[in-house]
Short mmCIF file of C-alpha atoms in Angstrom, two decimals:
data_model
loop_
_atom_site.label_atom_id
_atom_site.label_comp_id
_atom_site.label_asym_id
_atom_site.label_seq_id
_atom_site.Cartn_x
_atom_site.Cartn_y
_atom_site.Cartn_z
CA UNK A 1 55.22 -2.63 -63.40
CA UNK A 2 55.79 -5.74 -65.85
CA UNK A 3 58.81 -6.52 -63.97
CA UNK A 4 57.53 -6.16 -60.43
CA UNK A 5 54.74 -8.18 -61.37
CA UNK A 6 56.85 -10.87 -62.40
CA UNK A 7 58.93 -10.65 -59.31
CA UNK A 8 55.84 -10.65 -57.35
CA UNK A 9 54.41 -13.73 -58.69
CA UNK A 10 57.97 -15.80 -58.07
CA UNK A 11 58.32 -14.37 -54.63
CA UNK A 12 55.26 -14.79 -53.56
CA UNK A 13 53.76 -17.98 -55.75
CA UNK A 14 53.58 -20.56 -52.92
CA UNK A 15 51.07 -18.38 -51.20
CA UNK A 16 49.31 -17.63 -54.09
CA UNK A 17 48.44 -21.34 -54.98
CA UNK A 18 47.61 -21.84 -50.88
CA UNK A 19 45.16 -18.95 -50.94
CA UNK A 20 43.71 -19.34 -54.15
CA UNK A 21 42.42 -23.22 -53.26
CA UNK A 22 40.84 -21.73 -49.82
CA UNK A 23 39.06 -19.45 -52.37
CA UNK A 24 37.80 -21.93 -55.20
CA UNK A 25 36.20 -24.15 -52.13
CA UNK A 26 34.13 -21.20 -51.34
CA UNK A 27 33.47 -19.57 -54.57
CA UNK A 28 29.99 -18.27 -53.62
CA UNK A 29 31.31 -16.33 -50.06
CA UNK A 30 34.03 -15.17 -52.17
CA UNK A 31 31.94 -13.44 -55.10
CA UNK A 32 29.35 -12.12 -52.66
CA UNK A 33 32.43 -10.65 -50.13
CA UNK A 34 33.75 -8.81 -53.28
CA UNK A 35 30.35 -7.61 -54.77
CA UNK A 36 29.22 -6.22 -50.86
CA UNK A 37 33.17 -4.28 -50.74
CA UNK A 38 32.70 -3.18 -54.67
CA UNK A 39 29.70 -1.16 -53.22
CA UNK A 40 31.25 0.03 -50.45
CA UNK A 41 34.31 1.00 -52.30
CA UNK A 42 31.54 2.93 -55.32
CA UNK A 43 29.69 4.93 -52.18
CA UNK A 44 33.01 5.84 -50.14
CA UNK A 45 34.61 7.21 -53.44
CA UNK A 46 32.08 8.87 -54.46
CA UNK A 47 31.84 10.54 -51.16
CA UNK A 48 35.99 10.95 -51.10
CA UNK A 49 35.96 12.86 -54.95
CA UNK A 50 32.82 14.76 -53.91
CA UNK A 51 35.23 16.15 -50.75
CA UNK A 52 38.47 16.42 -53.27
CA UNK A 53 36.20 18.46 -55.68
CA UNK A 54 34.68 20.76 -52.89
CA UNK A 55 38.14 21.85 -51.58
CA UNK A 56 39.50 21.96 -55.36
CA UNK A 57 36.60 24.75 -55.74
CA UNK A 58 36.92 26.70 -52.66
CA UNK A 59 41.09 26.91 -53.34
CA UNK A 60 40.67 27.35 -57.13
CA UNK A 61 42.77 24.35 -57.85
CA UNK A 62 42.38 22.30 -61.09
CA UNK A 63 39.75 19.93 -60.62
CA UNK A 64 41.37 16.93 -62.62
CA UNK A 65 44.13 15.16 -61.25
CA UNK A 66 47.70 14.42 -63.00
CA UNK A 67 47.00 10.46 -62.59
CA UNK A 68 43.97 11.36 -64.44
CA UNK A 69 44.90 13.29 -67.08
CA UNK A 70 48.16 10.80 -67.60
CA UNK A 71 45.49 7.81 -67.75
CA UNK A 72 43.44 9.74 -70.50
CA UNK A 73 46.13 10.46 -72.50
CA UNK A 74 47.51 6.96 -72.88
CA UNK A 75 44.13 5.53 -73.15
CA UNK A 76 43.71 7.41 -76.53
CA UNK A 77 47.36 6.50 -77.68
CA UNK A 78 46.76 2.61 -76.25
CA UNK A 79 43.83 1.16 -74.48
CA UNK A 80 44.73 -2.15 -74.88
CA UNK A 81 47.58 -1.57 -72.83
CA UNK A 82 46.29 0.34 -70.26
CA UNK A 83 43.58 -2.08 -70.03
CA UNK A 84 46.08 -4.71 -69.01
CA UNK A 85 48.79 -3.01 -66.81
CA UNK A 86 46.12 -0.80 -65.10
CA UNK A 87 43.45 -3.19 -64.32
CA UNK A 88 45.41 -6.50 -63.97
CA UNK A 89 48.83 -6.21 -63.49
CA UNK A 90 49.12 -2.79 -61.86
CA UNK A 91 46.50 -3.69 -59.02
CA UNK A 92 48.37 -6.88 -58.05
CA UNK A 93 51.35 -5.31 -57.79
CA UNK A 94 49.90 -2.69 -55.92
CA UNK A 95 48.69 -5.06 -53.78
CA UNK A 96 51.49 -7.28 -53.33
CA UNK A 97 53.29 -3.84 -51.82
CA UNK A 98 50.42 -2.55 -50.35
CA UNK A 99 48.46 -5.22 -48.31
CA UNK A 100 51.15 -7.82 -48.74
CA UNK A 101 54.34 -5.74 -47.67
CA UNK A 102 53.58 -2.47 -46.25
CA UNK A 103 50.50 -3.81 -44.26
CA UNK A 104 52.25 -6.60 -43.10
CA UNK A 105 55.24 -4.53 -42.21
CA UNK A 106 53.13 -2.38 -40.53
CA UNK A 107 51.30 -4.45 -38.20
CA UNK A 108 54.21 -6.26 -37.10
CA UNK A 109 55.28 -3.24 -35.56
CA UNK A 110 52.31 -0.93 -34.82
CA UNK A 111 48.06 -1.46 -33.97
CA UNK A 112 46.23 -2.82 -36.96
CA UNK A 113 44.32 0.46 -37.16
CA UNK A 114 47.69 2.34 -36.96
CA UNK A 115 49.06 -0.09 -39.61
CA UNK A 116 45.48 0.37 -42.16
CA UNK A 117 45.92 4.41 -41.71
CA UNK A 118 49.94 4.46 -42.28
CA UNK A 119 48.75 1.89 -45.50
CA UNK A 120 46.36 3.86 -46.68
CA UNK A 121 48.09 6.92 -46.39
CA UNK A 122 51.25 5.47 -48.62
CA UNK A 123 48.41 4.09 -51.32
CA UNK A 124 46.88 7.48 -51.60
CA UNK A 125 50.31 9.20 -52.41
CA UNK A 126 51.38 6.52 -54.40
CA UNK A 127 48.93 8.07 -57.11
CA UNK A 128 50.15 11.74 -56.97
CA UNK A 129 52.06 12.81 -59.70
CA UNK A 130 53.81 16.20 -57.81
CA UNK A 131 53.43 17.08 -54.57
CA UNK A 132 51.44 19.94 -55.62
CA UNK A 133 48.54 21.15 -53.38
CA UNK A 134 46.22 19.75 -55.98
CA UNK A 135 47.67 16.67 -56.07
CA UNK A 136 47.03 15.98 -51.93
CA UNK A 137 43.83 17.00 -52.67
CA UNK A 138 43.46 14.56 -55.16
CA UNK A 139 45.03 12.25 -53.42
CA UNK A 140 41.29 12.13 -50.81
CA UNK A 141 39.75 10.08 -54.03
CA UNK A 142 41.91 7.24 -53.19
CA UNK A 143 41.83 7.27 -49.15
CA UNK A 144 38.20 4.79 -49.51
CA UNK A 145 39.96 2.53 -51.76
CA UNK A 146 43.12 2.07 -50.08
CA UNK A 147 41.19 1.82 -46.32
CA UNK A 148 38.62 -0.41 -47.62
CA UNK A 149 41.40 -3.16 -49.35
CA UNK A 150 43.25 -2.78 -46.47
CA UNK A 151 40.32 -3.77 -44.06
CA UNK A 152 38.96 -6.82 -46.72
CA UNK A 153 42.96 -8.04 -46.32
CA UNK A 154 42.42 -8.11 -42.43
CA UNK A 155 39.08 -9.49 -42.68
CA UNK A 156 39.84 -12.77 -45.06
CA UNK A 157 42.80 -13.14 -43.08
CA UNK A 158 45.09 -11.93 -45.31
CA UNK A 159 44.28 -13.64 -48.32
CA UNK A 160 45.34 -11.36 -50.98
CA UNK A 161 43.19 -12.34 -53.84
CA UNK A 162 40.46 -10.66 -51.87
CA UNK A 163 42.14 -7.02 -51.86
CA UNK A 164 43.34 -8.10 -55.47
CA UNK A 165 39.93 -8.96 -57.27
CA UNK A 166 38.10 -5.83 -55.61
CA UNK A 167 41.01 -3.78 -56.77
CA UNK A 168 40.88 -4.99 -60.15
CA UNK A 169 37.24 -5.03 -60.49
CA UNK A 170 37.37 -1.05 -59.36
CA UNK A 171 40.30 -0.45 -62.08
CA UNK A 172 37.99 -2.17 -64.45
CA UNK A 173 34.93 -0.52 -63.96
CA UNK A 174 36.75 2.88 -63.60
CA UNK A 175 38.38 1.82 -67.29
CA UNK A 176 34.85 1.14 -69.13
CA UNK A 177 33.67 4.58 -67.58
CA UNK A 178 36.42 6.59 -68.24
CA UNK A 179 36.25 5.02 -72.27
CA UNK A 180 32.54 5.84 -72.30
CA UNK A 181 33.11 9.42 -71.14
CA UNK A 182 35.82 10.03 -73.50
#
């Protein structure tokens, strides 16, 4: 992830710089656009898990997932680390292949709404660990995440530092209650 990171910032640093200037003249639309999609993003997913954990139960499958369980492990051997890589440099590179790339790709080619579900669709697998039944199961808990950066992209016209803060903040707050729990 270091590495793509770091390719991601050369490749893609001109547009960085552009967007982020648009977004310090309108600090205040930008902070209340990312607080109104955090809450969207907190009811969808907990709508998503509560539909992963109903279909876990009815098959019998284990409830937690292997991204889970791999983030819970290294949080006990490292938090700092996972702190860093999976709530700063992980979501920007996620996003940089995600909304930047993929989505991009995508709509060149197909409908936007084609292009958001094929997007989504590719960030929800992204976080499987097998391709396990309990894994696409899992893999429901990310569909409002993934759908709802790929609508703020469209929406700020395709500034990514939208679909990056929200993603970050998520990581973030998913970090401080996954150390609490632990």
């Amino acid at each position: 992830y270091f590495l793509l990171f770091i390719l991601g910032i050369l490749a893609y640093r001109e547009e960085l710089k552009e967007q982020l200037a648009l977004i310090l003249t309108k600090k205040k639309e930008f902070l209340k656009t990312i607080s109104l999609y955090m809450f969207f993003v907190f009811l969808l997913s907990i709508a998503c898990n509560q539909l992963s954990v109903l279909i876990k139960q009815s098959l019998g499958l284990p409830l937690q997932g292997q991204n889970d369980a791999s983030i819970q492990g290294a949080l006990l051997k490292n938090p700092f680390l996972i702190l860093v890589i999976g709530c700063f440099i992980g979501p920007i590179v996620e996003e940089f292949f995600f909304r930047r790339f993929f989505l991009g790709t995508f709509l060149a080619k197909f409908s936007n709404w084609l292009g958001i579900v094929l997007t989504t669709f590719l960030f929800a697998t992204l976080h499987m660990h097998s391709w396990d039944l309990s894994e696409w199961v899992t893999a429901i808990s990310y569909i409002a995440g993934g759908l709802l950066l790929s609508l703020l992209y469209l929406r700020k016209d395709k500034n990514i530092w939208y679909p990056i803060a929200l993603h970050c903040c998520n990581n973030i707050i998913a970090f401080v209650i996954t150390i609490f729990l632990m």
